[in-house]
Coordinates of C-alpha atoms and ligand atoms in Angstrom, one line a residue:
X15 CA 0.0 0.0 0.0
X16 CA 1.7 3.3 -0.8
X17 CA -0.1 6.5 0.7
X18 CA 1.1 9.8 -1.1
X19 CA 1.7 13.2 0.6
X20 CA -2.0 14.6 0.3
X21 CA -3.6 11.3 2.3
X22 CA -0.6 12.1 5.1
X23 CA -1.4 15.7 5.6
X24 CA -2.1 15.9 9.1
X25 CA -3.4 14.2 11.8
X26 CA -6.3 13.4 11.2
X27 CA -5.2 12.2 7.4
X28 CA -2.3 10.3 9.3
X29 CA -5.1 8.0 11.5
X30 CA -7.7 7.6 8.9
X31 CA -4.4 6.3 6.7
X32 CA -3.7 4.3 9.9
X33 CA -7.2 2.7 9.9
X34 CA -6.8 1.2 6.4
X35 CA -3.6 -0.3 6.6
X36 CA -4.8 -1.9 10.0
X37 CA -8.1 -3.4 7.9
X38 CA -6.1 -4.7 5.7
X39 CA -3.8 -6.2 7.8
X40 CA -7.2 -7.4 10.3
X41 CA -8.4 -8.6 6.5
X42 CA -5.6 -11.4 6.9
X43 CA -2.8 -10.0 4.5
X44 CA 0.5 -8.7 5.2
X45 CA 1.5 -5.2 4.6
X46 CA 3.7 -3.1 3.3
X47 CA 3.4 0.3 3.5
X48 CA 4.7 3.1 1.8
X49 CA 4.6 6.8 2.8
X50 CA 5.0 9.6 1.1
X51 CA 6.1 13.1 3.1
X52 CA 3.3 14.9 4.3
X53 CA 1.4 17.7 2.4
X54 CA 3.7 20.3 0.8
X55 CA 6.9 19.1 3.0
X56 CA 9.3 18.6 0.1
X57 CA 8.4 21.4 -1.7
X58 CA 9.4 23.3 1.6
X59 CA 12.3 21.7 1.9
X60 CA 13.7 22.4 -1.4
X61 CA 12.8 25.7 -1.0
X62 CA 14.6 26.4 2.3
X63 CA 17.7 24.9 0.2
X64 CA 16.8 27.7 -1.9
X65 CA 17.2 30.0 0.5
X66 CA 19.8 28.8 2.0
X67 CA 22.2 28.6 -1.4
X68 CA 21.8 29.3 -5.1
X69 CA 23.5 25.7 -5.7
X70 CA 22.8 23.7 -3.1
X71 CA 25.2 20.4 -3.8
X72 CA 23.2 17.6 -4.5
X73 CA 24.5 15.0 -1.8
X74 CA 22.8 17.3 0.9
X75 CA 20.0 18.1 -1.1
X76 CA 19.1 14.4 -0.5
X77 CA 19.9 14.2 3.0
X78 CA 17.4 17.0 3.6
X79 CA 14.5 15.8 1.3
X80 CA 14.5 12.6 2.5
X81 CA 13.5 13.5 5.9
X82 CA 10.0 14.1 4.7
X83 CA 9.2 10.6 4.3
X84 CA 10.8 9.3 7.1
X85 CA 8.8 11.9 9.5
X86 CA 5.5 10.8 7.7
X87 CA 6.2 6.8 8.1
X88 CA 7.4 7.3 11.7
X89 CA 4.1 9.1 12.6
X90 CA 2.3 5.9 11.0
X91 CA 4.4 3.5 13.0
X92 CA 2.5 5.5 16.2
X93 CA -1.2 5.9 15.1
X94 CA -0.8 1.7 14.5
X95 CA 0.8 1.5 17.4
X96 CA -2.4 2.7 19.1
X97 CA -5.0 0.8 17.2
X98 CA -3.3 -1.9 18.5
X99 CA -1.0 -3.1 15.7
X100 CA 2.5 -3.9 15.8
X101 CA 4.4 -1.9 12.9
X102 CA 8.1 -0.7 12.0
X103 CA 9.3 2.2 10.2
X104 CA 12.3 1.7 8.3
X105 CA 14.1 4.5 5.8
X106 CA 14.9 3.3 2.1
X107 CA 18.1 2.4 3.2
X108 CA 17.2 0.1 5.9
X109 CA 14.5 -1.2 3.6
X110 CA 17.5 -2.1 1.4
X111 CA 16.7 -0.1 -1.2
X112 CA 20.1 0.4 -3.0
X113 CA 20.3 3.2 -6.1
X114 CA 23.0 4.5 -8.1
X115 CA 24.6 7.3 -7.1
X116 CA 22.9 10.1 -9.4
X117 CA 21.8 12.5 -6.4
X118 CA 17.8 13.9 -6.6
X119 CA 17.3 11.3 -9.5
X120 CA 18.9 8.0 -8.5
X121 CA 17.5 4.8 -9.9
X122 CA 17.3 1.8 -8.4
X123 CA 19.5 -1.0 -9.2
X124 CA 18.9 -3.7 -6.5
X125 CA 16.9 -4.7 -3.0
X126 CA 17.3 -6.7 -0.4
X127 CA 14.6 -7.1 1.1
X128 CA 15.3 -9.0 4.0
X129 CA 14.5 -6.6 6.8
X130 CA 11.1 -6.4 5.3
X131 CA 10.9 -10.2 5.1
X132 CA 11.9 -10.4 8.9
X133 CA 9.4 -7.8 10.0
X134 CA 6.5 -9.1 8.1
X135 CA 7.6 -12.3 9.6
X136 CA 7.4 -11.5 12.9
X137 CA 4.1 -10.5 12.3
X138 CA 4.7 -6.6 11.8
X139 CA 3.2 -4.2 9.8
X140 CA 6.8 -2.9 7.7
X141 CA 6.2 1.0 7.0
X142 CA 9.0 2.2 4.3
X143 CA 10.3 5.7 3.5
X144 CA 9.4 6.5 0.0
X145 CA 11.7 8.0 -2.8
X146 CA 14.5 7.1 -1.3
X147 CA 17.4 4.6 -0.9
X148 CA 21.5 4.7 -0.7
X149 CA 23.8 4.2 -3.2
X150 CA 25.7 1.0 -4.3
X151 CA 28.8 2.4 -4.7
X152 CA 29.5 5.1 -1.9
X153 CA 26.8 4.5 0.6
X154 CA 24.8 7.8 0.4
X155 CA 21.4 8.3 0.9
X156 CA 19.9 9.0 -2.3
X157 CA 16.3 10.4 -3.8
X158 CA 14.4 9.0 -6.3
X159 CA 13.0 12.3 -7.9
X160 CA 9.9 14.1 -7.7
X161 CA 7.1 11.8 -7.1
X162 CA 9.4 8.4 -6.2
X163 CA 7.6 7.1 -3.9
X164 CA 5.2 5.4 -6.6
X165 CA 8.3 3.7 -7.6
X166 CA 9.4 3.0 -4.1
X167 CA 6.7 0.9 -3.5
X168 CA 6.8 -0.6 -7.2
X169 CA 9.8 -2.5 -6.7
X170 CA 9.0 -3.2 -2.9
X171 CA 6.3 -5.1 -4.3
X172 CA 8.1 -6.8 -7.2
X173 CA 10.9 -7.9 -4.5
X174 CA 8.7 -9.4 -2.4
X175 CA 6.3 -10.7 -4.8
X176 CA 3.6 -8.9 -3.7
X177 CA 0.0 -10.0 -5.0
X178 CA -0.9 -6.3 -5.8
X179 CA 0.5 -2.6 -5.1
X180 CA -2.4 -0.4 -4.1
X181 CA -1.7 3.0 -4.6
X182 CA -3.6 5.4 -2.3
X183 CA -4.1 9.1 -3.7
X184 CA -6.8 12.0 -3.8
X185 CA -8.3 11.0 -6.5
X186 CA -10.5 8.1 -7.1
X187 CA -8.1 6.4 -10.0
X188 CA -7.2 7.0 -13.8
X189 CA -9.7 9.1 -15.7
X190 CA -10.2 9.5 -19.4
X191 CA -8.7 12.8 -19.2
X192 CA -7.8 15.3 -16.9
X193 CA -11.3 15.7 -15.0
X194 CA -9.8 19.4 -14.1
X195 CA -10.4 19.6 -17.9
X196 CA -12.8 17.8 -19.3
X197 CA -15.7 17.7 -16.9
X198 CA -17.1 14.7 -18.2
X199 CA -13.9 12.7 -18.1
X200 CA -14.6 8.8 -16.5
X201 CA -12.7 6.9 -14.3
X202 CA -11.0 3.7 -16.4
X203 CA -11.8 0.9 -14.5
X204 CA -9.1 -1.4 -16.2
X205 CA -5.4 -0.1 -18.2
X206 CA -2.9 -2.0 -19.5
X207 CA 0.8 -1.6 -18.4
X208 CA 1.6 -0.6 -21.3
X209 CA -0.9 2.2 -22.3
X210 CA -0.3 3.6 -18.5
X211 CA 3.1 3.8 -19.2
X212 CA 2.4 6.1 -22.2
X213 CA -0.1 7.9 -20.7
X214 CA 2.4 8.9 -17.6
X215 CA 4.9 9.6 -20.2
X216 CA 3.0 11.8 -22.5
X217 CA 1.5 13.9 -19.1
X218 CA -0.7 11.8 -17.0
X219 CA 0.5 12.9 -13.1
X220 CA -1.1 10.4 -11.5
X221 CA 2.0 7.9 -11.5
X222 CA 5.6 8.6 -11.1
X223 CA 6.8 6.8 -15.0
X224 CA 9.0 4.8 -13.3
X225 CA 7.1 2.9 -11.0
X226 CA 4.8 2.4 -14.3
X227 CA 8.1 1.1 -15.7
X228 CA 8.8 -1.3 -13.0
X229 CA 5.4 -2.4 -13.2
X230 CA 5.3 -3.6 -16.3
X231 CA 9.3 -5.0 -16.1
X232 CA 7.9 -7.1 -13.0
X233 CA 4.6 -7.2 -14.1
X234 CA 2.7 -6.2 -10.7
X235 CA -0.6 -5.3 -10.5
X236 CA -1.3 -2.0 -9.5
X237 CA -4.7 -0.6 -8.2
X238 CA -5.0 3.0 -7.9
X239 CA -7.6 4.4 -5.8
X240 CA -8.4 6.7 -3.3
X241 CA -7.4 7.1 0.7
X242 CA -10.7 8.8 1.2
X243 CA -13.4 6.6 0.1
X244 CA -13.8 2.4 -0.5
X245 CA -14.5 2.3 -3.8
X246 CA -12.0 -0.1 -6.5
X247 CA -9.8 2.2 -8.7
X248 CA -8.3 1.7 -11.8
X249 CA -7.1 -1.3 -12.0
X250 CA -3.5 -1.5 -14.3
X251 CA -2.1 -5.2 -14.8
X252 CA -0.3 -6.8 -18.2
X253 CA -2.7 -7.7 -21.0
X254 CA -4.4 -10.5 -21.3
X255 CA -5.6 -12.0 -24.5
X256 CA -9.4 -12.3 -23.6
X257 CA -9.1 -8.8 -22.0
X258 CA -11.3 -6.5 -24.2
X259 CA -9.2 -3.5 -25.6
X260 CA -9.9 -0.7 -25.7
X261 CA -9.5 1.8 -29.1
X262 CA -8.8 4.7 -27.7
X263 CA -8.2 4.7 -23.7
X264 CA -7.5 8.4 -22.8
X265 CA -6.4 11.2 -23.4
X266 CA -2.7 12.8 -22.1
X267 CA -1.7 16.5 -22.1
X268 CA 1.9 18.5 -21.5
X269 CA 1.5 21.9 -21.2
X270 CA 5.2 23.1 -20.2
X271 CA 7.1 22.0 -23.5
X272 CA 9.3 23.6 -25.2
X273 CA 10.6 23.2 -29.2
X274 CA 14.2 23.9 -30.4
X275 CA 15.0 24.3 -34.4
X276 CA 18.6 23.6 -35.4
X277 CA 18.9 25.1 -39.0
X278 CA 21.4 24.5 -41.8
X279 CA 23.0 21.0 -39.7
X280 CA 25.4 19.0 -42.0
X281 CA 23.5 16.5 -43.8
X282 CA 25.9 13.8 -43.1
X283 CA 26.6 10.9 -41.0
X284 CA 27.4 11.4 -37.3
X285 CA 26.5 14.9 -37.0
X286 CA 22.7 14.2 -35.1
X287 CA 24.7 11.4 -33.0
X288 CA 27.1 14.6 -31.8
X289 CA 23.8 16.9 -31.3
X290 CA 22.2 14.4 -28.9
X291 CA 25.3 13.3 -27.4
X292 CA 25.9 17.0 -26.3
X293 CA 22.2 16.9 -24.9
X294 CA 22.5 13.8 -22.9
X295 CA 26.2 14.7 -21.3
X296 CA 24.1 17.9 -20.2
X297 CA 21.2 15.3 -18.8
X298 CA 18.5 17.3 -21.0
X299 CA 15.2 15.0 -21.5
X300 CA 15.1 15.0 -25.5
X301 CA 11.4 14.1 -27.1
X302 CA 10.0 14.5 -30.5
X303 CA 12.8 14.3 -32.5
X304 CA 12.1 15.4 -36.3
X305 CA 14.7 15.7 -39.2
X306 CA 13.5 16.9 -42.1
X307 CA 14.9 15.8 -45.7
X308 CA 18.4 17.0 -46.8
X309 CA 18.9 19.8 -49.2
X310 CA 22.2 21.1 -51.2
X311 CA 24.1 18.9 -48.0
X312 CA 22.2 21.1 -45.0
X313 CA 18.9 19.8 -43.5
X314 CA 17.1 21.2 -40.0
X315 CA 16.4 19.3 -36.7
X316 CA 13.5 20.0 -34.5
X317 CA 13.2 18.5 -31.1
X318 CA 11.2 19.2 -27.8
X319 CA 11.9 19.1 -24.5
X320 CA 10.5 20.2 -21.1
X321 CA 10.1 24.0 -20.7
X322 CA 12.5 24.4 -17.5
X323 CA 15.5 22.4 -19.6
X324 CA 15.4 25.0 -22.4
X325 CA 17.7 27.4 -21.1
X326 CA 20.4 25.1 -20.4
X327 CA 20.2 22.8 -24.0
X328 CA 20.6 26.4 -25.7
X329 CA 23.4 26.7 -23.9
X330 CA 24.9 23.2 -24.4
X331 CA 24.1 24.1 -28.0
X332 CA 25.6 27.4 -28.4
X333 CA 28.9 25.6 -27.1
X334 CA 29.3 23.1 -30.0
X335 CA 27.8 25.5 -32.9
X336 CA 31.2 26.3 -34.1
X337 CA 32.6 22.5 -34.0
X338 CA 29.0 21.8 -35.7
X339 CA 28.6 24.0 -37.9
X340 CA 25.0 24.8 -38.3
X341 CA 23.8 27.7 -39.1
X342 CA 21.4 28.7 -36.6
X343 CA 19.1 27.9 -33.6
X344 CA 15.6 28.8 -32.5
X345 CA 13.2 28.3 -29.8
X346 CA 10.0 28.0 -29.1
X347 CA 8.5 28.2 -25.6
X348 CA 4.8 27.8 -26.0
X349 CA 4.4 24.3 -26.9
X350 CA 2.0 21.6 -25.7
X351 CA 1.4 18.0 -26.2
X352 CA -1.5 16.1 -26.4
X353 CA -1.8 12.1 -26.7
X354 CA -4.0 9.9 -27.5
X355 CA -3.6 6.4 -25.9
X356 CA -5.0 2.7 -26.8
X357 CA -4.1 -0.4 -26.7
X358 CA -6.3 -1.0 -29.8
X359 CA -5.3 1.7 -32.1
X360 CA -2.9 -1.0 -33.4
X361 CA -5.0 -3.2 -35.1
X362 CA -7.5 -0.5 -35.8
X363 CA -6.7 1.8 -38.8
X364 CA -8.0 5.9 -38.9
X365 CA -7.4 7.2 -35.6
X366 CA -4.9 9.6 -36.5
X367 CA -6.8 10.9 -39.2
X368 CA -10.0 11.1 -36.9
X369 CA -7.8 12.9 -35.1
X370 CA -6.5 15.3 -36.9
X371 CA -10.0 16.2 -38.7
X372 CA -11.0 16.5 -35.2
X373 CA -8.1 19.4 -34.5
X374 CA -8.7 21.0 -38.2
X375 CA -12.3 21.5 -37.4
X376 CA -10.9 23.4 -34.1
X377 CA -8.5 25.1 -36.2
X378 CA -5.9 24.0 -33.9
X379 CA -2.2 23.7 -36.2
X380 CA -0.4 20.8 -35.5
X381 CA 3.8 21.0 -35.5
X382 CA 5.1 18.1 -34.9
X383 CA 3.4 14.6 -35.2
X384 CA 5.1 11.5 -33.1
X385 CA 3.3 8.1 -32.9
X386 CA 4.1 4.3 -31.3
X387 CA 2.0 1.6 -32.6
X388 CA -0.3 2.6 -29.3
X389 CA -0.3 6.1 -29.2
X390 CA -0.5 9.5 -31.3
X391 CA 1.5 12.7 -30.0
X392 CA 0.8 16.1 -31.7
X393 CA 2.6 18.8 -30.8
X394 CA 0.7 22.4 -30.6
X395 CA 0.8 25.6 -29.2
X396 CA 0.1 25.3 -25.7
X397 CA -2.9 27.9 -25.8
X398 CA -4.6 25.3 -27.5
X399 CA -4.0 22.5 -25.6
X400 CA -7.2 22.4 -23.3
X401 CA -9.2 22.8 -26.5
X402 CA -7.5 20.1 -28.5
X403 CA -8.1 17.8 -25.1
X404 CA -11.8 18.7 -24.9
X405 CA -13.0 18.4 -28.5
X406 CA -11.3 14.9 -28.6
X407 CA -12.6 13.8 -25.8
X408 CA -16.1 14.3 -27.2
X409 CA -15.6 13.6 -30.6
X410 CA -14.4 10.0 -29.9
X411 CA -17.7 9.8 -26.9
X412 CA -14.7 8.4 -23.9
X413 CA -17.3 9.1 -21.5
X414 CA -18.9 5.9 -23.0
X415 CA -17.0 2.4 -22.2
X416 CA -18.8 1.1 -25.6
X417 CA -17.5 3.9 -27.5
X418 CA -13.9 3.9 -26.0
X419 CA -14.0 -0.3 -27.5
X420 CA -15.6 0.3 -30.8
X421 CA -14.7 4.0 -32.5
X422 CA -14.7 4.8 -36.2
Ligands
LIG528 N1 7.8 13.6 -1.5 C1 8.3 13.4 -2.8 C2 7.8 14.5 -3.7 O1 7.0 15.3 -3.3 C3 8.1 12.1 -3.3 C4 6.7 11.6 -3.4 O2 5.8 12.3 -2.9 O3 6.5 10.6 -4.1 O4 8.1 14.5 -4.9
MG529 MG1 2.6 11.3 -6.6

């Protein structure tokens, strides 16, 4: 069970959180549980870092955040402890949750789980730290990155073979859309690994991509649902043959893109492999990656990335124009994204074209196109993005679960 920071805000949050790790543990099954830090607690903390230095180094940066989550699973350990329940809190660390060493954004690379084992063993309730572990190498504690504790409690059920990872939030599971957006947006009852995974990495918030990742490497079952009421989520578990698929699932949006032009590049081998290469030595998150067709040896390269890496791959890129060679570069920071996911789209032929009928209508432009055989991307201006979301919505009925199965 992992509970993020909204269903730990306080108190009050803390024992109702309390109550329904102890029914499920009075149900018969074991627990794990994973907490996230309460409320806004790590956006504090990394803004007191702020305050306290312009570059605060990275190593400490992890010491500090990770005290969110080990406040909020040491409170849990108490209100169990008073509805009569035996429970232990460990950190990531103790949990044996070992990472590499790439500070605020580590990764997990193994876990030993035997301190979990033992306490589950002895008939505890385990409560683990999320987002965090130590590194392999030098024995640091490390962070997982914004919203790690999904992934936390991802692979604590894949290393402990967990029968299901139940994911607690404030909302009641996966919708068709952003309900914030489109007000008629459903709750999916059932998603394949595989389209959650693309709808996490094309926008969806509601799960951290990696634990969506992990999921589907260690094929767990996930069930997202709320703290706050009873009711079953969204279910998200591999595909099975019988399963009925879905056409279109739902509907992902970015909103805080941005696009960079590289005009006049060499049209020749080895010159996009020393673009990207630059990028990735400066750890900026490349998308849509579009080359368009050679002319008199020169051709231009668009790509996107997210808004708050644009300054620093302009940079990167102003640094190896001159051993390049292009001729110039331009940037564009009002993009947007929007996705539309399904399992069935690839077996069913006229989506995209639905779609994009659907956005001329709206007189919404498209830039960039990007598609995998269960997923289209188009890339738009970002003023456009909650109109594109909404008119899609409709125009291929996901409110309806029949419509969703059998469009065009
Ligand atoms: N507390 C961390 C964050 O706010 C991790 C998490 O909530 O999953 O990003
Ligand atoms: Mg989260």
């Amino acid at each position: 069970m992992k509970f993020g920071g909204s269903s730990v805000a306080d108190a009050d949050k803390i024992r109702n959180v309390a109550g329904r790790i102890a029914s499920a543990a009075e149900s018969g099954d074991r627990v794990v549980a994973v907490v996230s830090a309460r409320g806004k607690t790590t956006d504090g903390l990394v803004q007191l870092a702020n305050e306290i230095s312009e570059r605060p180094n990275p190593r400490e940066m992890d010491m500090l955040l990770s005290t969110g989550e080990r406040i909020s699973c040491a409170l849990m350990a108490m209100a169990l402890h008073d509805l009569g329940h035996q429970a232990v809190s460990f950190t990531g660390s103790q949990a044996g949750i070992f990472t590499d060493s790439a500070h605020t954004k580590a990764r997990i690379v193994e876990i030993r789980a035997d301190r979990i084992k033992d306490a589950l063993a002895g008939g505890n309730i385990a409560l683990v730290a999320g987002f965090q572990g130590m590194s392999l190498d030098d024995k640091n504690v490390t962070t997982l990155g914004r919203g790690g504790s999904d992934t936390t409690a991802v692979a604590l059920a894949a290393a402990i073979g967990a029968d299901v990872c139940e994911i607690y939030t404030d909302v009641t599971g996966v919708f068709t859309a952003d309900p914030r957006i489109v007000t008629d947006a459903v709750l999916l009852p059932r998603i394949s690994h595989e389209e959650m995974l693309e709808m996490a990495a094309m926008g969806s918030r509601i799960l951290a991509l990696r634990s969506v990742e992990f999921a589907r490497n260690y094929d767990v079952p996930l069930h997202v649902r709320s703290s706050f009421v009873t009711d079953e989520g969204t279910w998200i578990t591999k595909e099975t043959p019988d399963m009925e698929q879905a056409i279109v699932s739902g509907i992902a949006h970015k909103s805080d893109e941005a696009k960079i032009t590289i005009t006049g590049v060499q049209d020749q081998p080895g010159v996009a492999a020393a673009i990207f290469t630059a990028l990735a030595d400066a750890l900026i998150n490349v998308d849509t990656i579009i080359q368009n067709m050679g002319s008199d040896g020169r051709a231009d390269l668009s790509f996107t990335l997210p808004l708050d890496e644009l300054g620093r791959a302009l940079e990167t890129l102003e640094a190896v124009k001159d051993a390049l060679g292009f001729a110039s570069l331009t940037a564009d920071d009002q993009i947007g994204k929007v996705t539309l996911v399904g399992a069935g789209m690839k077996s069913n032929p006229g989506i995209a074209a639905k779609m994009f009928r659907v956005l001329a209508e709206k007189d919404i432009n498209i830039l960039m196109i990007d598609t995998s055989t269960i997923r289209i991307t188009v890339v738009i201006n970002r003023r456009d993005v909650e109109r594109a979301v909404r008119s899609l919505h409709d125009a291929f009925d996901l409110e309806s679960e029949a419509a969703r199965r059998a469009h065009v």
